[in-house]
Short mmCIF file of C-alpha atoms in Angstrom, two decimals:
data_model
loop_
_atom_site.label_atom_id
_atom_site.label_comp_id
_atom_site.label_asym_id
_atom_site.label_seq_id
_atom_site.Cartn_x
_atom_site.Cartn_y
_atom_site.Cartn_z
CA UNK A 451 -5.06 -0.75 -23.74
CA UNK A 452 -2.13 1.91 -22.20
CA UNK A 453 -3.46 0.50 -18.86
CA UNK A 454 -2.83 -3.21 -19.38
CA UNK A 455 0.27 -1.83 -21.71
CA UNK A 456 2.35 0.14 -18.64
CA UNK A 457 1.56 -3.41 -16.95
CA UNK A 458 3.86 -5.43 -18.54
CA UNK A 459 6.61 -2.98 -18.57
CA UNK A 460 6.70 -3.17 -15.05
CA UNK A 461 7.38 -6.24 -14.89
CA UNK A 462 10.53 -6.25 -17.37
CA UNK A 463 13.42 -6.92 -15.46
CA UNK A 464 15.60 -5.23 -17.65
CA UNK A 465 13.94 -1.78 -17.48
CA UNK A 466 13.80 -2.64 -13.49
CA UNK A 467 17.70 -2.57 -13.73
CA UNK A 468 17.99 0.70 -15.79
CA UNK A 469 16.30 2.72 -14.05
CA UNK A 470 17.98 0.96 -10.98
CA UNK A 471 20.66 2.20 -12.91
CA UNK A 472 19.56 6.25 -13.63
CA UNK A 473 17.69 6.71 -10.21
CA UNK A 474 14.69 8.36 -9.26
CA UNK A 475 15.79 11.04 -12.41
CA UNK A 476 13.91 9.92 -14.98
CA UNK A 477 10.12 11.73 -13.55
CA UNK A 478 9.50 8.92 -10.31
CA UNK A 479 10.44 11.47 -7.78
CA UNK A 480 6.81 12.94 -8.19
CA UNK A 481 5.56 9.77 -6.23
CA UNK A 482 8.93 8.24 -4.63
CA UNK A 483 10.60 10.28 -1.64
CA UNK A 484 14.24 9.42 -2.44
CA UNK A 485 16.33 6.63 -2.23
CA UNK A 486 17.35 6.41 1.63
CA UNK A 487 16.06 5.91 4.60
CA UNK A 488 16.87 10.30 5.63
CA UNK A 489 14.89 11.18 2.84
CA UNK A 490 11.91 9.23 3.82
CA UNK A 491 11.78 10.90 7.35
CA UNK A 492 12.85 13.72 6.20
CA UNK A 493 9.06 13.48 3.83
CA UNK A 494 7.72 12.08 6.32
CA UNK A 495 8.68 15.01 8.98
CA UNK A 496 7.14 17.68 6.61
CA UNK A 497 4.20 15.42 5.80
CA UNK A 498 3.28 15.69 9.97
CA UNK A 499 4.08 18.81 10.39
CA UNK A 500 1.11 19.21 7.84
CA UNK A 501 -1.02 17.30 9.97
CA UNK A 502 -0.72 13.92 7.90
CA UNK A 503 0.02 10.54 9.31
CA UNK A 504 2.04 8.61 7.26
CA UNK A 505 3.05 5.14 6.31
CA UNK A 506 6.80 4.34 4.81
CA UNK A 507 7.58 1.76 1.58
CA UNK A 508 10.36 0.53 1.54
CA UNK A 509 10.31 -0.63 -2.48
CA UNK A 510 11.72 -3.81 -3.96
CA UNK A 511 9.98 -6.47 -4.94
CA UNK A 512 10.09 -10.61 -5.94
CA UNK A 513 13.32 -10.52 -3.68
CA UNK A 514 15.06 -14.01 -6.04
CA UNK A 515 17.98 -14.75 -2.84
CA UNK A 516 17.61 -15.17 0.00
CA UNK A 517 20.50 -12.45 0.56
CA UNK A 518 18.06 -10.06 -1.51
CA UNK A 519 15.18 -11.11 0.72
CA UNK A 520 17.50 -10.72 4.08
CA UNK A 521 18.41 -7.86 2.59
CA UNK A 522 14.97 -6.03 3.12
CA UNK A 523 13.95 -7.67 6.16
CA UNK A 524 16.38 -6.29 7.67
CA UNK A 525 15.30 -2.44 5.72
CA UNK A 526 11.92 -2.94 7.23
CA UNK A 527 13.68 -2.71 10.41
CA UNK A 528 16.04 -0.22 9.78
CA UNK A 529 12.07 1.95 9.10
CA UNK A 530 11.25 1.39 12.24
CA UNK A 531 14.24 1.88 14.21
CA UNK A 532 13.73 5.95 11.91
CA UNK A 533 9.92 5.87 13.35
CA UNK A 534 10.76 5.34 17.08
CA UNK A 535 13.78 7.44 16.46
CA UNK A 536 12.28 10.48 14.91
CA UNK A 537 9.05 10.27 16.98
CA UNK A 538 7.53 9.88 13.01
CA UNK A 539 3.57 9.84 12.86
CA UNK A 540 4.24 7.05 11.03
CA UNK A 541 3.78 2.95 9.85
CA UNK A 542 5.46 0.63 7.82
CA UNK A 543 4.27 -1.31 4.97
CA UNK A 544 5.87 -4.18 2.98
CA UNK A 545 5.46 -6.85 0.54
CA UNK A 546 5.77 -10.48 1.61
CA UNK A 547 7.86 -10.68 -2.53
CA UNK A 548 9.91 -8.15 -1.22
CA UNK A 549 11.29 -10.84 2.15
CA UNK A 550 11.36 -14.30 0.41
CA UNK A 551 8.07 -15.76 -0.41
CA UNK A 552 8.34 -16.51 -4.25
CA UNK A 553 11.31 -18.49 -2.36
CA UNK A 554 9.38 -20.17 0.16
CA UNK A 555 6.43 -19.37 2.75
CA UNK A 556 8.93 -20.16 5.82
CA UNK A 557 10.98 -17.86 4.54
CA UNK A 558 9.07 -15.14 4.49
CA UNK A 559 7.08 -15.94 7.40
CA UNK A 560 10.72 -16.21 9.29
CA UNK A 561 11.48 -12.84 8.08
CA UNK A 562 8.41 -10.86 8.47
CA UNK A 563 8.19 -12.44 12.31
CA UNK A 564 11.82 -10.51 12.83
CA UNK A 565 10.16 -7.17 11.27
CA UNK A 566 7.07 -7.43 13.85
CA UNK A 567 8.78 -8.39 16.60
CA UNK A 568 11.09 -5.00 16.14
CA UNK A 569 7.32 -3.50 15.63
CA UNK A 570 5.97 -4.25 18.49
CA UNK A 571 8.79 -3.31 20.58
CA UNK A 572 8.80 0.31 19.01
CA UNK A 573 4.79 -0.28 19.15
CA UNK A 574 4.92 0.69 15.18
CA UNK A 575 2.22 -0.41 13.17
CA UNK A 576 2.44 -2.57 10.53
CA UNK A 577 0.48 -3.78 7.05
CA UNK A 578 0.60 -6.00 5.17
CA UNK A 579 0.71 -4.60 1.08
CA UNK A 580 -1.75 -6.53 -1.21
CA UNK A 581 -0.19 -8.32 -4.89
CA UNK A 582 -1.04 -9.92 -7.26
CA UNK A 583 -3.75 -13.04 -7.51
CA UNK A 584 -1.20 -14.89 -7.72
CA UNK A 585 0.45 -14.15 -4.22
CA UNK A 586 -3.01 -13.85 -2.54
CA UNK A 587 -4.46 -16.78 -1.03
CA UNK A 588 -0.79 -16.95 0.67
CA UNK A 589 -0.52 -13.78 1.62
CA UNK A 590 -4.06 -13.82 3.62
CA UNK A 591 -2.91 -16.69 4.89
CA UNK A 592 0.57 -15.57 6.67
CA UNK A 593 -1.80 -12.82 8.32
CA UNK A 594 -4.74 -15.16 9.24
CA UNK A 595 -1.19 -16.95 11.15
CA UNK A 596 0.49 -13.82 12.59
CA UNK A 597 -2.65 -11.30 13.34
CA UNK A 598 -3.49 -13.06 17.07
CA UNK A 599 0.31 -12.52 17.89
CA UNK A 600 0.69 -9.70 16.85
CA UNK A 601 -2.11 -6.56 16.98
CA UNK A 602 -0.95 -3.96 15.31
CA UNK A 603 -0.92 -6.51 11.75
CA UNK A 604 -2.67 -4.73 9.13
CA UNK A 605 -3.16 -6.08 5.84
CA UNK A 606 -5.04 -5.20 2.04
CA UNK A 607 -8.09 -6.59 0.52
CA UNK A 608 -8.87 -5.27 -3.22
CA UNK A 609 -11.85 -4.50 -4.13
CA UNK A 610 -11.75 -5.13 -7.94
CA UNK A 611 -11.87 -8.95 -6.78
CA UNK A 612 -15.34 -10.63 -6.58
CA UNK A 613 -14.28 -12.86 -3.36
CA UNK A 614 -13.02 -9.57 -1.30
CA UNK A 615 -16.49 -9.55 0.73
CA UNK A 616 -16.17 -13.51 1.60
CA UNK A 617 -12.86 -12.70 2.82
CA UNK A 618 -13.64 -9.56 4.62
CA UNK A 619 -16.23 -11.80 7.11
CA UNK A 620 -13.86 -14.81 7.51
CA UNK A 621 -11.04 -12.06 8.32
CA UNK A 622 -14.05 -10.64 11.49
CA UNK A 623 -12.99 -12.54 14.34
CA UNK A 624 -9.56 -11.26 13.92
CA UNK A 625 -10.97 -8.09 14.03
CA UNK A 626 -8.35 -6.76 11.16
CA UNK A 627 -7.26 -4.24 10.44
CA UNK A 628 -7.92 -3.47 6.51
CA UNK A 629 -7.03 -1.15 3.75
CA UNK A 630 -9.05 -1.35 1.15
CA UNK A 631 -8.10 -0.25 -2.02
CA UNK A 632 -9.87 -0.81 -5.57
CA UNK A 633 -6.56 -2.89 -6.52
CA UNK A 634 -3.72 -1.88 -8.81
CA UNK A 635 -2.72 -5.42 -11.14
CA UNK A 636 -3.78 -6.99 -14.42
CA UNK A 637 -5.92 -9.96 -13.04
CA UNK A 638 -8.47 -11.88 -15.10
CA UNK A 639 -12.37 -11.17 -15.46
CA UNK A 640 -12.41 -15.32 -13.89
CA UNK A 641 -11.61 -13.31 -10.15
CA UNK A 642 -12.48 -9.53 -10.22
CA UNK A 643 -14.41 -7.02 -12.02
CA UNK A 644 -13.80 -5.95 -15.19
CA UNK A 645 -14.79 -2.55 -15.34
CA UNK A 646 -14.87 0.79 -12.67
CA UNK A 647 -18.60 0.44 -12.24
CA UNK A 648 -17.88 -3.50 -10.98
CA UNK A 649 -15.06 -2.13 -9.34
CA UNK A 650 -16.14 1.33 -7.14
CA UNK A 651 -19.45 -0.60 -6.09
CA UNK A 652 -18.21 -3.57 -4.18
CA UNK A 653 -15.60 -0.98 -2.79
CA UNK A 654 -18.70 0.10 -1.65
CA UNK A 655 -20.03 -2.27 -0.58
CA UNK A 656 -16.51 -3.28 1.44
CA UNK A 657 -16.36 -0.19 3.08
CA UNK A 658 -19.74 -0.82 5.01
CA UNK A 659 -19.05 -4.03 5.87
CA UNK A 660 -15.21 -3.48 7.68
CA UNK A 661 -17.18 0.13 9.13
CA UNK A 662 -19.91 -1.71 10.51
CA UNK A 663 -18.60 -4.53 11.97
CA UNK A 664 -16.69 -2.39 13.95
CA UNK A 665 -13.09 -2.51 12.46
CA UNK A 666 -10.39 -0.03 11.93
CA UNK A 667 -11.09 0.72 8.25
CA UNK A 668 -8.62 2.28 6.05
CA UNK A 669 -10.37 4.19 3.35
CA UNK A 670 -7.63 4.37 -0.13
CA UNK A 671 -9.14 5.95 -2.88
CA UNK A 672 -7.75 9.53 -4.98
CA UNK A 673 -12.14 8.92 -5.67
CA UNK A 674 -13.80 11.95 -4.71
CA UNK A 675 -17.11 9.53 -5.15
CA UNK A 676 -15.75 7.17 -3.02
CA UNK A 677 -14.84 9.65 -0.35
CA UNK A 678 -17.91 11.28 -0.16
CA UNK A 679 -19.66 7.41 0.10
CA UNK A 680 -17.42 7.47 3.17
CA UNK A 681 -18.47 10.21 4.92
CA UNK A 682 -22.20 9.91 4.12
CA UNK A 683 -22.12 6.83 5.93
CA UNK A 684 -20.13 7.34 9.00
CA UNK A 685 -21.97 10.45 9.75
CA UNK A 686 -25.47 8.37 8.85
CA UNK A 687 -24.00 5.45 12.12
CA UNK A 688 -22.53 7.72 14.05
CA UNK A 689 -19.06 6.14 12.93
CA UNK A 690 -15.65 7.70 15.42
CA UNK A 691 -13.10 9.32 13.45
CA UNK A 692 -11.36 7.10 15.44
CA UNK A 693 -12.51 3.96 13.74
CA UNK A 694 -11.00 4.97 10.30
CA UNK A 695 -8.92 7.24 8.09
CA UNK A 696 -8.97 7.85 4.18
CA UNK A 697 -4.87 7.01 2.57
CA UNK A 698 -3.84 8.89 -0.28
CA UNK A 699 -0.22 7.72 -1.99
CA UNK A 700 2.74 10.41 -2.30
CA UNK A 701 2.81 12.84 -5.00
CA UNK A 702 -1.48 12.18 -6.11
CA UNK A 703 -3.55 14.82 -5.29
CA UNK A 704 -1.40 16.85 -1.64
CA UNK A 705 -3.87 19.45 -1.78
CA UNK A 706 -6.67 17.15 -1.36
CA UNK A 707 -5.02 15.13 1.79
CA UNK A 708 -4.42 18.73 3.56
CA UNK A 709 -8.10 19.30 3.04
CA UNK A 710 -9.33 15.98 4.90
CA UNK A 711 -6.63 16.45 7.57
CA UNK A 712 -8.46 19.89 8.13
CA UNK A 713 -11.72 18.91 8.12
CA UNK A 714 -10.69 16.40 11.33
CA UNK A 715 -10.19 13.12 8.82
CA UNK A 716 -6.93 11.08 10.08
CA UNK A 717 -5.01 11.06 6.37
CA UNK A 718 -2.26 8.63 5.85
CA UNK A 719 0.22 9.41 2.98
CA UNK A 720 1.52 6.24 1.78
CA UNK A 721 5.52 7.14 1.49
CA UNK A 722 7.05 4.88 -1.07
CA UNK A 723 11.57 4.90 -1.08
CA UNK A 724 14.61 3.18 -2.50
CA UNK A 725 16.35 2.11 -5.33
CA UNK A 726 14.23 -0.28 -6.54
CA UNK A 727 11.54 2.09 -7.52
CA UNK A 728 9.95 0.88 -11.36
CA UNK A 729 8.10 -1.74 -11.04
CA UNK A 730 5.89 0.67 -8.44
CA UNK A 731 6.22 3.96 -11.04
CA UNK A 732 4.70 1.33 -14.52
CA UNK A 733 1.89 1.14 -12.16
CA UNK A 734 0.64 4.48 -10.95
CA UNK A 735 0.98 5.60 -14.59
CA UNK A 736 -1.25 2.37 -15.47
CA UNK A 737 -3.49 3.96 -13.10
CA UNK A 738 -3.31 7.29 -14.57
CA UNK A 739 -1.56 7.33 -18.63
CA UNK A 740 -0.87 11.30 -17.99
CA UNK A 741 1.29 10.81 -15.24
CA UNK A 742 3.86 9.13 -18.03
CA UNK A 743 4.29 13.12 -18.80
CA UNK A 744 6.04 13.42 -15.71
CA UNK A 745 8.83 10.45 -17.41
CA UNK A 746 9.01 12.88 -20.80
CA UNK A 747 10.48 15.79 -18.35
CA UNK A 748 12.06 13.68 -16.45
CA UNK A 749 13.95 11.91 -19.69
CA UNK A 750 13.96 15.87 -20.99
CA UNK A 751 15.49 17.32 -17.35
CA UNK A 752 18.47 14.50 -17.43
#
């Protein structure tokens, strides 16, 4: 019930506007690296010094006007420039709705092409984040369309979707770089596993499918059981560390992140920044309602 409540609240426009007004003081600072590119760069430099890779995400979803989409696309290009200028061990992640997908697919493609050209120039990898199921098919279609031209383009597959294994198989000819996740949106039981056990087992199958295909695999999880499964699998099949990585969110299990990096694994931290942090933050609470305590602390300190 708590998960459903927080996912519902994540889509509330009034609360989103209020959150932007008060900034990250309400507790989101645990998960968000500040408001500006400069704050994101500072955070990534610190992570890099600790042996951790990063992916930077300029927070924002569901652009409602072409001007909003244009602004986010410009910010993404600035992130790429900052990664190159500061020689950061970092990639860029973005959501297609933030660059106009809900306005028109062609608008999103136009902005994404411009971002990818900038990324290709600076040799920076880009991952298209996956959103809810209503945008899933369009996201895969755009990925398939642009991947042949942009080698360093990746996307995300969500394990709670029944169709995920089939989608990975269909992507194999493109030699896809995939981030495999459990999934953080509220979906119908008609398209997604309703329980954690089913999702976890499916994620293990997806990790095996993607790794044994020889394609690059990002295992994005905070679950020690999934991490242990991956380590056992790569050891058994002698899969080199250069073919996969672990990923975790900024602010969640930082000590475990450092442990994995010290053990010789590539450990990438997802670093979001910006003022439009509310929806992202609420999904983090939905994943683990105990995180709501950080909101209360922020309010008390305000």
